[in-house]
CSV table of C-alpha atoms in Angstrom, one decimal:
chain,number,residue,atom,x,y,z
A,1,MET,CA,-27.5,-14.9,46.4
A,2,ASP,CA,-27.3,-18.7,46.6
A,3,TRP,CA,-29.4,-20.5,43.9
A,4,GLY,CA,-29.1,-24.3,44.2
A,5,GLY,CA,-25.8,-23.9,45.9
A,6,LYS,CA,-24.3,-21.6,43.2
A,7,LEU,CA,-23.9,-17.9,42.9
A,8,VAL,CA,-25.8,-16.3,40.1
A,9,LYS,CA,-23.6,-15.0,37.3
A,10,VAL,CA,-24.9,-12.1,35.3
A,11,THR,CA,-23.5,-11.2,31.9
A,12,PHE,CA,-24.5,-8.1,29.9
A,13,ASN,CA,-23.2,-7.2,26.4
A,14,GLY,CA,-20.5,-9.9,26.7
A,15,VAL,CA,-19.2,-8.7,30.1
A,16,GLU,CA,-19.7,-10.5,33.4
A,17,LEU,CA,-21.2,-8.0,35.8
A,18,THR,CA,-20.7,-10.3,38.8
A,19,LYS,CA,-17.0,-9.8,38.8
A,20,TRP,CA,-17.9,-6.5,40.5
A,21,ILE,CA,-21.3,-7.2,42.1
A,22,THR,CA,-22.9,-10.0,44.1
A,23,VAL,CA,-26.6,-10.8,43.4
A,24,LEU,CA,-28.7,-10.6,46.5
A,25,ASP,CA,-31.8,-12.3,47.8
A,26,GLY,CA,-34.9,-11.0,46.2
A,27,PHE,CA,-33.6,-11.5,42.6
A,28,THR,CA,-35.9,-13.7,40.4
A,29,LEU,CA,-36.5,-14.5,36.8
A,30,LEU,CA,-39.9,-15.9,37.6
A,31,GLY,CA,-41.9,-12.7,37.7
A,32,GLY,CA,-43.8,-13.7,34.5
A,33,ALA,CA,-45.3,-11.3,32.0
A,34,ASP,CA,-46.8,-7.9,32.7
A,35,TYR,CA,-50.4,-8.5,31.4
A,36,GLU,CA,-52.6,-5.6,30.4
A,37,PRO,CA,-56.2,-6.5,29.6
A,38,ILE,CA,-58.1,-3.7,27.6
A,39,PHE,CA,-61.7,-3.0,28.3
A,40,GLN,CA,-64.4,-0.8,26.7
A,41,ASP,CA,-66.9,1.1,28.8
A,42,TYR,CA,-70.4,2.1,27.5
A,43,GLU,CA,-72.6,4.7,29.2
A,44,THR,CA,-75.8,2.6,28.9
A,45,ILE,CA,-74.3,-0.9,29.9
A,46,ASP,CA,-73.2,-2.1,33.3
A,47,GLY,CA,-69.6,-3.3,33.6
A,48,SER,CA,-67.1,-3.3,30.8
A,49,GLU,CA,-66.6,-5.2,27.6
A,50,TYR,CA,-63.3,-7.1,27.2
A,51,VAL,CA,-61.5,-6.1,24.0
A,52,TYR,CA,-58.1,-7.7,24.0
A,53,SER,CA,-55.1,-8.4,26.2
A,54,ARG,CA,-51.4,-7.5,25.6
A,55,LYS,CA,-48.2,-8.2,27.3
A,56,LYS,CA,-46.1,-5.1,28.2
A,57,SER,CA,-42.3,-4.9,28.3
A,58,LYS,CA,-40.7,-6.8,31.1
A,59,LYS,CA,-38.4,-5.4,33.9
A,60,ILE,CA,-35.8,-7.5,35.7
A,61,PRO,CA,-34.5,-5.9,38.8
A,62,VAL,CA,-31.1,-7.2,39.9
A,63,PRO,CA,-30.5,-6.4,43.6
A,64,PHE,CA,-26.8,-6.5,44.4
A,65,TYR,CA,-24.1,-5.9,47.0
A,66,VAL,CA,-20.8,-4.4,46.0
A,67,LYS,CA,-17.5,-3.7,47.6
A,68,TYR,CA,-15.6,-1.4,45.3
A,69,GLU,CA,-11.8,-1.2,45.8
A,70,SER,CA,-11.8,2.2,44.1
A,71,MET,CA,-13.9,4.5,41.9
A,72,ASP,CA,-12.4,2.8,38.9
A,73,ASN,CA,-14.5,-0.3,39.6
A,74,HIS,CA,-17.7,1.9,39.7
A,75,ASP,CA,-16.6,3.5,36.4
A,76,ASP,CA,-16.0,0.2,34.7
A,77,LEU,CA,-19.5,-1.0,35.7
A,78,GLN,CA,-21.0,2.2,34.3
A,79,LYS,CA,-19.1,1.7,31.0
A,80,VAL,CA,-20.7,-1.7,30.5
A,81,LEU,CA,-24.2,-0.5,31.3
A,82,ASN,CA,-23.9,2.6,29.0
A,83,VAL,CA,-25.4,1.2,25.8
A,84,SER,CA,-27.6,2.9,23.1
A,85,GLU,CA,-29.7,-0.1,22.2
A,86,PRO,CA,-30.7,-3.5,23.7
A,87,LYS,CA,-27.9,-5.9,24.2
A,88,GLU,CA,-27.7,-9.6,25.3
A,89,LEU,CA,-28.4,-10.3,29.0
A,90,THR,CA,-27.8,-13.8,30.4
A,91,PHE,CA,-28.0,-15.4,33.8
A,92,SER,CA,-26.2,-18.6,34.9
A,93,ILE,CA,-29.4,-20.0,36.3
A,94,ALA,CA,-31.0,-20.0,32.8
A,95,PRO,CA,-28.0,-21.0,30.6
A,96,ASP,CA,-30.1,-21.8,27.6
A,97,ARG,CA,-31.8,-18.4,27.4
A,98,VAL,CA,-30.9,-14.8,26.5
A,99,PHE,CA,-32.8,-11.5,27.0
A,100,TYR,CA,-32.3,-8.5,24.8
A,101,ALA,CA,-32.2,-5.8,27.5
A,102,ILE,CA,-31.3,-2.2,28.2
A,103,PRO,CA,-30.8,-0.6,31.7
A,104,THR,CA,-33.3,1.9,33.1
A,105,GLY,CA,-33.2,4.3,36.0
A,106,ASN,CA,-30.3,4.6,38.4
A,107,LEU,CA,-28.7,2.1,40.8
A,108,ASP,CA,-30.7,3.2,43.9
A,109,PHE,CA,-27.3,2.8,45.6
A,110,LYS,CA,-26.9,3.0,49.4
A,111,GLU,CA,-23.1,3.5,49.9
A,112,ILE,CA,-20.8,3.4,52.9
A,113,LYS,CA,-17.1,3.9,52.0
A,114,LEU,CA,-17.5,2.6,48.5
A,115,ASN,CA,-19.4,-0.5,49.8
A,116,GLY,CA,-23.1,-0.8,49.5
A,117,LYS,CA,-26.3,-2.2,48.0
A,118,GLY,CA,-28.3,-1.2,44.9
A,119,THR,CA,-30.4,-2.5,42.1
A,120,ILE,CA,-29.8,-2.6,38.4
A,121,THR,CA,-33.1,-2.6,36.5
A,122,PHE,CA,-33.1,-4.0,33.0
A,123,VAL,CA,-36.0,-3.5,30.5
A,124,ILE,CA,-36.7,-6.2,28.0
A,125,SER,CA,-38.8,-4.5,25.3
A,126,ASP,CA,-40.3,-7.6,23.8
A,127,GLY,CA,-40.9,-9.1,27.2
A,128,LEU,CA,-39.3,-12.5,26.2
A,129,ALA,CA,-36.4,-14.7,26.9
A,130,HIS,CA,-35.0,-16.2,23.7
A,131,ALA,CA,-33.3,-19.6,23.1
A,132,LYS,CA,-29.6,-19.4,22.6
A,133,ASN,CA,-29.6,-22.3,20.2
A,134,PRO,CA,-32.0,-23.0,17.3
A,135,LYS,CA,-33.9,-26.2,16.8
A,136,TYR,CA,-34.4,-27.9,13.4
A,137,PHE,CA,-37.2,-30.1,12.2
A,138,GLU,CA,-36.8,-32.1,8.9
A,139,PHE,CA,-39.6,-32.5,6.4
A,140,LYS,CA,-40.4,-36.2,5.5
A,141,LYS,CA,-43.1,-37.7,3.4
A,142,ASN,CA,-46.2,-38.7,5.3
A,143,ALA,CA,-48.6,-41.6,4.5
A,144,GLN,CA,-50.1,-39.6,1.7
A,145,GLY,CA,-46.7,-38.8,0.1
A,146,VAL,CA,-46.8,-35.1,1.3
A,147,LEU,CA,-43.7,-33.6,2.8
A,148,GLU,CA,-44.5,-32.8,6.4
A,149,ALA,CA,-42.6,-31.7,9.5
A,150,GLU,CA,-43.8,-31.6,13.1
A,151,ILE,CA,-42.5,-28.5,14.9
A,152,ILE,CA,-42.2,-28.9,18.7
A,153,ASN,CA,-42.2,-25.6,20.5
A,154,ASN,CA,-41.2,-26.1,24.1
A,155,GLY,CA,-41.3,-22.4,24.9
A,156,SER,CA,-44.2,-20.5,26.4
A,157,ALA,CA,-44.6,-18.0,23.6
A,158,GLU,CA,-45.7,-18.3,20.0
A,159,ILE,CA,-42.8,-17.9,17.6
A,160,SER,CA,-42.0,-17.3,13.9
A,161,VAL,CA,-40.5,-20.1,11.9
A,162,ASN,CA,-37.8,-20.0,9.1
A,163,TYR,CA,-37.7,-22.6,6.4
A,164,ARG,CA,-34.7,-23.8,4.3
A,165,ILE,CA,-35.4,-25.8,1.1
A,166,LYS,CA,-33.0,-27.3,-1.5
A,167,LEU,CA,-34.4,-28.5,-4.8
A,168,LYS,CA,-33.3,-31.7,-6.5
A,169,HIS,CA,-35.4,-30.8,-9.5
A,170,GLU,CA,-36.8,-27.4,-10.5
A,171,SER,CA,-40.1,-26.0,-9.3
A,172,GLY,CA,-42.3,-23.1,-10.2
A,173,TYR,CA,-44.1,-23.0,-6.9
A,174,ILE,CA,-43.3,-23.3,-3.2
A,175,GLY,CA,-46.0,-23.5,-0.4
A,176,ILE,CA,-45.9,-23.9,3.4
A,177,VAL,CA,-49.2,-24.8,4.9
A,178,SER,CA,-50.5,-25.4,8.5
A,179,GLN,CA,-53.7,-25.0,10.5
A,180,TYR,CA,-52.5,-21.4,11.4
A,181,GLY,CA,-52.0,-20.1,7.9
A,182,ALA,CA,-50.2,-20.5,4.6
A,183,MET,CA,-47.2,-19.0,2.6
A,184,GLN,CA,-47.1,-19.3,-1.2
A,185,PHE,CA,-44.5,-18.2,-3.7
A,186,GLY,CA,-44.2,-18.4,-7.5
A,187,LYS,CA,-47.0,-19.7,-9.7
A,188,ILE,CA,-48.7,-23.1,-9.4
A,189,GLU,CA,-49.3,-23.1,-13.1
A,190,GLU,CA,-45.9,-21.7,-14.1
A,191,MET,CA,-45.0,-24.7,-16.3
A,192,ASP,CA,-48.0,-24.1,-18.6
A,193,LEU,CA,-47.3,-20.4,-18.8
A,194,VAL,CA,-43.8,-20.8,-20.1
A,195,GLU,CA,-43.9,-24.1,-21.9
A,196,GLU,CA,-43.0,-22.4,-25.3
A,197,LYS,CA,-39.9,-20.7,-23.9
A,198,LYS,CA,-36.9,-21.6,-21.8
A,199,ASN,CA,-33.7,-20.0,-20.4
A,200,VAL,CA,-30.5,-21.4,-21.8
A,201,LEU,CA,-27.2,-21.4,-20.0
A,202,LEU,CA,-24.6,-20.1,-22.5
A,203,ALA,CA,-21.6,-19.8,-20.1
A,204,ALA,CA,-20.6,-20.9,-16.6
A,205,ASN,CA,-17.2,-20.2,-15.1
A,206,GLY,CA,-16.6,-21.3,-11.5
A,207,LYS,CA,-13.6,-21.9,-9.1
A,208,GLY,CA,-11.4,-19.6,-11.1
A,209,ASN,CA,-11.7,-21.6,-14.4
A,210,PHE,CA,-12.0,-19.0,-17.2
A,211,ASN,CA,-10.1,-21.0,-19.8
A,212,ASN,CA,-12.8,-20.2,-22.5
A,213,TRP,CA,-12.2,-16.4,-22.0
A,214,THR,CA,-9.5,-14.8,-24.3
A,215,ASP,CA,-7.3,-11.7,-24.0
A,216,GLY,CA,-9.0,-8.6,-25.4
A,217,THR,CA,-7.2,-5.7,-27.1
A,218,ILE,CA,-9.9,-3.0,-26.9
A,219,PHE,CA,-12.4,-2.4,-24.1
A,220,TYR,CA,-15.5,-1.2,-26.0
A,221,GLU,CA,-17.5,0.2,-23.0
A,222,ASN,CA,-14.9,2.9,-22.8
A,223,GLN,CA,-11.9,2.8,-25.2
A,224,ASN,CA,-10.0,5.1,-22.8
A,225,LYS,CA,-9.5,2.0,-20.7
A,226,LYS,CA,-6.3,0.9,-22.5
A,227,VAL,CA,-4.9,-2.6,-22.6
A,228,VAL,CA,-1.2,-2.6,-21.6
A,229,THR,CA,-0.9,-6.1,-20.0
A,230,LYS,CA,-2.7,-9.4,-19.5
A,231,MET,CA,-4.8,-10.7,-16.7
A,232,SER,CA,-5.0,-14.3,-15.4
A,233,ALA,CA,-7.1,-16.4,-13.1
A,234,ASP,CA,-6.4,-19.0,-10.3
A,235,SER,CA,-8.4,-21.1,-7.9
A,236,SER,CA,-7.3,-19.3,-4.7
A,237,PHE,CA,-10.1,-18.0,-2.3
A,238,GLY,CA,-12.6,-20.1,-4.2
A,239,GLY,CA,-11.4,-18.8,-7.6
A,240,ARG,CA,-10.8,-15.3,-9.1
A,241,LEU,CA,-10.3,-13.7,-12.5
A,242,GLY,CA,-8.4,-10.4,-12.5
A,243,LEU,CA,-4.9,-11.2,-11.4
A,244,LEU,CA,-2.4,-8.6,-12.9
A,245,PRO,CA,1.4,-8.9,-13.2
A,246,ALA,CA,3.6,-6.7,-11.1
A,247,ASN,CA,5.1,-3.5,-12.6
A,248,PHE,CA,2.9,-2.9,-15.6
A,249,THR,CA,2.8,0.7,-16.7
A,250,ASN,CA,0.7,3.1,-18.7
A,251,THR,CA,2.5,2.6,-22.0
A,252,ALA,CA,-0.6,3.6,-24.0
A,253,ASN,CA,-1.0,6.9,-22.1
A,254,GLY,CA,-4.7,6.0,-21.4
A,255,ALA,CA,-7.1,7.5,-18.8
A,256,TYR,CA,-7.1,4.0,-17.5
A,257,PHE,CA,-4.6,1.2,-18.1
A,258,GLY,CA,-4.8,-2.5,-17.4
A,259,ALA,CA,-6.0,-5.7,-19.0
A,260,VAL,CA,-9.1,-7.2,-20.6
A,261,LYS,CA,-10.6,-10.7,-20.8
A,262,GLU,CA,-13.5,-11.4,-23.1
A,263,LEU,CA,-16.0,-14.2,-23.8
A,264,LYS,CA,-17.6,-14.6,-27.2
A,265,LEU,CA,-21.1,-16.1,-26.7
A,266,SER,CA,-22.0,-19.2,-28.5
A,267,GLU,CA,-25.4,-17.6,-29.4
A,268,GLN,CA,-26.5,-14.0,-29.5
A,269,ALA,CA,-29.1,-13.1,-26.9
A,270,LYS,CA,-31.7,-10.3,-27.0
A,271,ASP,CA,-32.8,-11.0,-23.5
A,272,TRP,CA,-30.2,-12.2,-21.1
A,273,TYR,CA,-29.2,-12.7,-17.4
A,274,ILE,CA,-25.8,-12.6,-15.6
A,275,TRP,CA,-25.2,-14.0,-12.1
A,276,ALA,CA,-21.7,-13.7,-10.7
A,277,ARG,CA,-19.5,-12.8,-7.7
A,278,ALA,CA,-17.3,-9.7,-7.3
A,279,TRP,CA,-14.4,-9.0,-5.0
A,280,PHE,CA,-13.3,-5.3,-4.8
A,281,GLU,CA,-11.4,-4.3,-1.7
A,282,THR,CA,-8.7,-1.9,-0.7
A,283,GLY,CA,-5.8,-2.7,1.6
A,284,LEU,CA,-4.7,1.0,1.9
A,285,VAL,CA,-6.7,4.2,1.7
A,286,SER,CA,-4.3,5.5,-0.9
A,287,GLN,CA,-5.1,2.7,-3.4
A,288,THR,CA,-7.1,3.4,-6.6
A,289,GLY,CA,-8.3,1.1,-9.4
A,290,ALA,CA,-11.1,0.2,-11.8
A,291,TRP,CA,-13.2,-2.9,-12.4
A,292,CYS,CA,-15.8,-3.2,-15.1
A,293,LEU,CA,-18.0,-6.0,-16.6
A,294,SER,CA,-19.8,-5.1,-19.8
A,295,VAL,CA,-22.0,-6.8,-22.5
A,296,VAL,CA,-21.6,-5.6,-26.1
A,297,ASP,CA,-23.4,-6.4,-29.3
A,298,SER,CA,-22.0,-7.7,-32.6
A,299,ASP,CA,-21.0,-4.1,-33.5
A,300,ASN,CA,-19.0,-3.9,-30.3
A,301,HIS,CA,-21.5,-1.3,-28.9
A,302,LEU,CA,-22.2,-1.4,-25.2
A,303,ILE,CA,-25.6,-2.8,-24.2
A,304,ALA,CA,-25.2,-2.7,-20.4
A,305,GLY,CA,-22.7,-3.3,-17.7
A,306,MET,CA,-21.5,-2.6,-14.1
A,307,ALA,CA,-18.3,-0.8,-12.9
A,308,ILE,CA,-16.6,-0.5,-9.6
A,309,GLU,CA,-14.1,2.4,-9.3
A,310,LYS,CA,-12.0,4.1,-6.7
A,311,SER,CA,-10.3,7.3,-7.9
A,312,GLU,CA,-9.7,9.0,-4.5
A,313,ARG,CA,-6.5,8.7,-2.7
A,314,ALA,CA,-7.4,10.7,0.4
A,315,ARG,CA,-10.6,8.8,1.3
A,316,ASN,CA,-11.4,5.1,1.3
A,317,ARG,CA,-14.5,5.7,-0.9
A,318,ALA,CA,-15.5,3.9,-4.1
A,319,LEU,CA,-18.4,3.9,-6.5
A,320,VAL,CA,-20.6,1.2,-8.0
A,321,LEU,CA,-21.8,2.4,-11.4
A,322,PHE,CA,-24.7,1.0,-13.4
A,323,LEU,CA,-24.0,1.5,-17.1
A,324,ILE,CA,-26.3,1.5,-20.2
A,325,GLY,CA,-25.5,2.0,-23.9
A,326,ASP,CA,-27.2,4.2,-26.4
A,327,GLY,CA,-27.2,1.7,-29.3
A,328,ALA,CA,-24.5,3.6,-31.1
A,329,GLY,CA,-21.4,2.9,-29.0
A,330,GLY,CA,-21.9,5.3,-26.1
A,331,SER,CA,-22.0,4.6,-22.4
A,332,ARG,CA,-23.8,6.5,-19.7
A,333,VAL,CA,-24.1,6.1,-15.9
A,334,VAL,CA,-27.7,5.6,-14.9
A,335,LYS,CA,-27.0,5.2,-11.2
A,336,SER,CA,-23.9,5.6,-9.0
A,337,ILE,CA,-23.7,4.4,-5.4
A,338,GLU,CA,-20.9,5.4,-3.0
A,339,PHE,CA,-19.6,2.9,-0.5
A,340,THR,CA,-16.5,2.0,1.5
A,341,PRO,CA,-14.5,-0.8,-0.1
A,342,SER,CA,-13.3,-2.2,3.2
A,343,VAL,CA,-12.9,-5.8,4.3
A,344,TRP,CA,-16.3,-5.7,6.2
A,345,VAL,CA,-19.6,-6.7,4.6
A,346,LYS,CA,-21.5,-3.9,6.5
A,347,ASP,CA,-19.6,-1.5,4.3
A,348,ASN,CA,-18.9,-3.5,1.2
A,349,PRO,CA,-20.8,-6.6,-0.1
A,350,TYR,CA,-17.9,-7.3,-2.4
A,351,SER,CA,-15.5,-7.7,0.5
A,352,SER,CA,-13.5,-10.6,2.0
A,353,GLU,CA,-16.1,-10.9,4.7
A,354,GLY,CA,-18.8,-10.8,2.1
A,355,ARG,CA,-17.0,-13.6,0.2
A,356,ASP,CA,-16.6,-15.7,3.4
A,357,GLN,CA,-20.3,-15.2,4.2
A,358,ASN,CA,-21.5,-16.1,0.7
A,359,ARG,CA,-22.9,-12.6,0.2
A,360,ASN,CA,-20.7,-11.2,-2.6
A,361,MET,CA,-23.0,-12.1,-5.5
A,362,PHE,CA,-24.7,-9.8,-8.0
A,363,ASP,CA,-26.9,-10.1,-11.0
A,364,LEU,CA,-27.7,-8.2,-14.2
A,365,ARG,CA,-30.8,-8.7,-16.4
A,366,LYS,CA,-31.9,-7.3,-19.7
A,367,GLN,CA,-35.4,-7.9,-21.0
A,368,GLY,CA,-36.3,-5.8,-24.0
A,369,ASP,CA,-35.6,-2.2,-23.2
A,370,LYS,CA,-35.4,-2.8,-19.4
A,371,VAL,CA,-32.1,-3.4,-17.6
A,372,THR,CA,-32.2,-4.4,-13.9
A,373,TYR,CA,-29.2,-4.2,-11.6
A,374,PHE,CA,-28.7,-5.6,-8.0
A,375,TRP,CA,-27.1,-3.9,-5.0
A,376,TYR,CA,-27.2,-4.9,-1.3
A,377,GLY,CA,-30.5,-6.8,-1.4
A,378,GLY,CA,-32.3,-4.4,-3.7
A,379,TYR,CA,-33.0,-4.1,-7.4
A,380,HIS,CA,-32.8,-1.0,-9.6
A,381,SER,CA,-34.4,-1.0,-13.1
A,382,PHE,CA,-33.9,1.4,-16.0
A,383,LEU,CA,-35.4,1.8,-19.5
A,384,GLU,CA,-33.6,2.6,-22.7
A,385,SER,CA,-35.5,2.1,-25.9
A,386,ARG,CA,-32.4,2.3,-28.1
A,387,ILE,CA,-31.1,-1.1,-26.8
A,388,LYS,CA,-34.4,-2.9,-26.9
A,389,ASP,CA,-33.5,-5.0,-29.9
A,390,LYS,CA,-29.8,-5.2,-29.4
A,391,GLN,CA,-28.4,-8.7,-29.0
A,392,ALA,CA,-25.5,-9.6,-26.7
A,393,ALA,CA,-22.6,-11.1,-28.6
A,394,LYS,CA,-19.7,-10.7,-26.2
A,395,VAL,CA,-18.9,-10.2,-22.5
A,396,GLN,CA,-15.8,-8.1,-21.5
A,397,PHE,CA,-14.1,-7.7,-18.2
A,398,PHE,CA,-11.5,-4.9,-17.5
A,399,VAL,CA,-9.3,-4.5,-14.5
A,400,GLY,CA,-6.8,-1.7,-14.2
A,401,GLN,CA,-5.4,1.6,-12.8
A,402,TYR,CA,-6.1,5.3,-13.3
A,403,LYS,CA,-3.7,7.5,-15.2
A,404,GLY,CA,-1.1,8.8,-12.7
A,405,GLY,CA,-1.2,5.7,-10.6
A,406,ASN,CA,0.9,2.6,-10.9
A,407,SER,CA,0.8,-1.1,-10.1
A,408,SER,CA,2.6,-1.0,-6.7
A,409,ILE,CA,0.9,-2.1,-3.5
A,410,PRO,CA,0.4,1.4,-2.1
A,411,SER,CA,-1.2,2.5,-5.4
A,412,LEU,CA,-3.4,-0.3,-6.9
A,413,VAL,CA,-6.5,-1.7,-5.2
A,414,THR,CA,-5.6,-4.9,-3.5
A,415,HIS,CA,-8.5,-7.1,-4.7
A,416,HIS,CA,-10.3,-6.6,-8.0
A,417,TYR,CA,-11.8,-9.9,-9.1
A,418,LEU,CA,-14.7,-11.8,-10.8
A,419,ASN,CA,-15.8,-15.4,-10.1
A,420,ASP,CA,-18.6,-17.9,-10.5
A,421,PHE,CA,-19.8,-16.2,-13.7
A,422,SER,CA,-23.0,-17.5,-15.4
A,423,PHE,CA,-24.7,-16.1,-18.5
A,424,TYR,CA,-28.2,-17.1,-19.5
A,425,LYS,CA,-30.1,-16.5,-22.7
A,426,LEU,CA,-33.7,-15.8,-21.6
A,427,ASN,CA,-37.0,-16.5,-23.3
A,428,VAL,CA,-35.7,-18.8,-26.0
A,429,PRO,CA,-38.8,-19.6,-28.2
A,430,PHE,CA,-40.2,-23.0,-29.0
A,431,TRP,CA,-38.5,-24.9,-26.3
A,432,ARG,CA,-40.7,-26.8,-23.8
A,433,ASP,CA,-38.3,-28.2,-21.3
A,434,VAL,CA,-37.7,-24.8,-19.6
A,435,PRO,CA,-35.8,-24.0,-16.4
A,436,ASN,CA,-38.4,-22.8,-13.9
A,437,ARG,CA,-38.5,-20.0,-11.4
A,438,TYR,CA,-36.7,-22.1,-8.9
A,439,PRO,CA,-34.1,-24.2,-10.8
A,440,THR,CA,-32.5,-27.5,-10.0
A,441,GLY,CA,-30.2,-27.2,-7.1
A,442,ALA,CA,-31.8,-23.9,-5.9
A,443,GLU,CA,-31.6,-23.1,-2.2
A,444,LEU,CA,-34.6,-21.2,-0.9
A,445,PHE,CA,-34.8,-19.5,2.5
A,446,ILE,CA,-38.1,-18.3,3.9
A,447,ASP,CA,-37.0,-15.7,6.4
A,448,ALA,CA,-39.9,-15.0,8.8
A,449,THR,CA,-37.7,-13.8,11.6
A,450,GLY,CA,-35.6,-11.2,9.8
A,451,GLU,CA,-32.4,-13.3,10.2
A,452,ILE,CA,-30.8,-11.8,7.1
A,453,ASN,CA,-32.3,-8.3,7.5
A,454,PRO,CA,-34.0,-7.5,10.8
A,455,GLU,CA,-35.7,-4.5,9.0
A,456,GLU,CA,-37.5,-6.9,6.6
A,457,LYS,CA,-39.1,-9.8,8.3
A,458,GLY,CA,-41.1,-12.2,6.1
A,459,ARG,CA,-39.0,-12.5,2.9
A,460,LEU,CA,-38.1,-15.2,0.4
A,461,TYR,CA,-34.4,-15.5,-0.7
A,462,VAL,CA,-33.4,-17.7,-3.7
A,463,ASN,CA,-29.7,-18.6,-3.8
A,464,ASN,CA,-29.1,-15.7,-1.3
A,465,LEU,CA,-30.8,-13.1,-3.5
A,466,LEU,CA,-34.1,-11.5,-2.4
A,467,ALA,CA,-37.1,-12.5,-4.5
A,468,PRO,CA,-39.6,-9.7,-3.7
A,469,ASP,CA,-42.0,-10.4,-6.5
A,470,ASP,CA,-42.5,-14.1,-5.9
A,471,GLU,CA,-44.8,-13.8,-2.8
A,472,ILE,CA,-48.5,-14.6,-3.7
A,473,LEU,CA,-51.1,-12.2,-2.3
A,474,GLY,CA,-52.5,-13.5,1.0
A,475,THR,CA,-49.3,-15.1,2.2
A,476,ASP,CA,-49.2,-15.3,6.0
A,477,TYR,CA,-45.9,-15.8,7.8
A,478,PHE,CA,-47.8,-17.5,10.6
A,479,LYS,CA,-46.4,-18.2,14.0
A,480,VAL,CA,-46.6,-21.5,15.9
A,481,PRO,CA,-47.8,-21.7,19.5
A,482,PRO,CA,-46.3,-23.7,22.3
A,483,GLY,CA,-46.7,-27.5,21.7
A,484,LYS,CA,-46.7,-29.5,18.5
A,485,THR,CA,-47.6,-28.0,15.1
A,486,LYS,CA,-47.6,-29.9,11.8
A,487,VAL,CA,-46.6,-28.0,8.6
A,488,GLN,CA,-46.6,-29.3,5.0
A,489,LEU,CA,-44.4,-28.3,2.1
A,490,LEU,CA,-45.9,-28.1,-1.3
A,491,VAL,CA,-44.1,-27.8,-4.7
A,492,SER,CA,-44.9,-28.1,-8.4
A,493,SER,CA,-46.0,-31.6,-9.5
A,494,PHE,CA,-42.8,-32.0,-11.5
A,495,ALA,CA,-40.5,-30.9,-8.7
A,496,GLU,CA,-38.3,-32.9,-6.3
A,497,VAL,CA,-37.0,-31.7,-3.0
A,498,GLU,CA,-33.5,-32.8,-1.9
A,499,SER,CA,-33.9,-31.5,1.7
A,500,ALA,CA,-36.1,-29.2,3.7
A,501,ARG,CA,-36.3,-28.2,7.3
A,502,ALA,CA,-38.1,-25.8,9.7
A,503,GLU,CA,-35.9,-23.7,12.1
A,504,ILE,CA,-37.1,-22.1,15.3
A,505,GLU,CA,-35.7,-20.3,18.3
A,506,GLU,CA,-37.9,-20.9,21.3
A,507,ALA,CA,-39.0,-18.0,23.5
A,508,TRP,CA,-40.4,-17.7,27.0
A,509,ILE,CA,-42.7,-15.2,28.6
């Protein structure tokens, strides 16, 4: 087919179909939506009552001519069309748009000696073409001093909007408001509610700088983890603590053997919060190793911690272990999660890809007798009355090998590091200048489209961590119609916004 003097190119799932087929007359992308108005009939009333209208899925038939040189060409085409879920479908006549499509039916092929004509029919379940490239709209202060953005939707369908906000000064509240609805997070009155308490940063170690940590001699979470060498840190890959020398051995005959670094806190803390990044990744299936971060009290009894361990040599499987103490020096696993410690973030949040995508963070919080752990976008909380009044005095980090293993490359896990460690003391009394829910420098992402997790559209992320409890009842992740829409950004009266923008991907019916 000739369209403006050019042949139409069709690409599906990254493969150009028109290297085998030629699109014929009769092909069009201008069929529009498949509208379905719904009516209600009543026995005693003439006619019908209109209820609502919906747009059904869209079909795009692609009539084609083909001259196969052999059955291999036919087989190659079938391999491309054989998909189990919708894939990207693009056409050269609409270079700015993409459909998410899946084939339906057969080719209705009329063949003469491997030549012939047929039709590939694609189904687009949402009935829309989507923009390949997003558009951004910055928030600026209007005449009334309110941050405002004008979103221009040049598509023909209403669309969801994502928002990115970076704070110059802390805030307890974030709101997005338009004529179509409002989203609200946090508490407008948060400053009043917490004016007698604050969170105090006791330690911060970034870019591999752990100079204030010292070598430990005993790992108190589990004293079977023996210290036989020393670990170090460097600034490679953004920073890492956990480097071990070559050729260290199990001279202590421990169940585990390795090294310990520890941080003595400047103040003891009954309620506390840790935010950090982990990197635990194998290079070979045969590798084993252990990583553990723990918080102990002044009696060197475990309060809580997290371990990552790989003990199997035949399978590339590891465990994340959530640990809680008993107030008397014991340690128990309250939850274990099996995962594959590969290089890919789909298997392993603490992987090289997770580090490169800024997704390898974790946090750990103790408030009274409740300890909360983070894993893969979700939180897990556990109660232990025996640690309710225990105060954190020291943080310890162990890296090492299992008994029977060694420090060689085929034996020891390749990457076993900690970085960007922060320790906060929570609920410090009688302080009024308190860090708020959204601290200075915080980056907030309101994900209305499911960009981070397609299964969970309409979520707030703070510094890349899900904040599921911040959404205020009645929040509406409203869509914007074609045309211009003004939206306003609201924050606490004491807050400052460094930058903010709305992000859209236009869509066409």
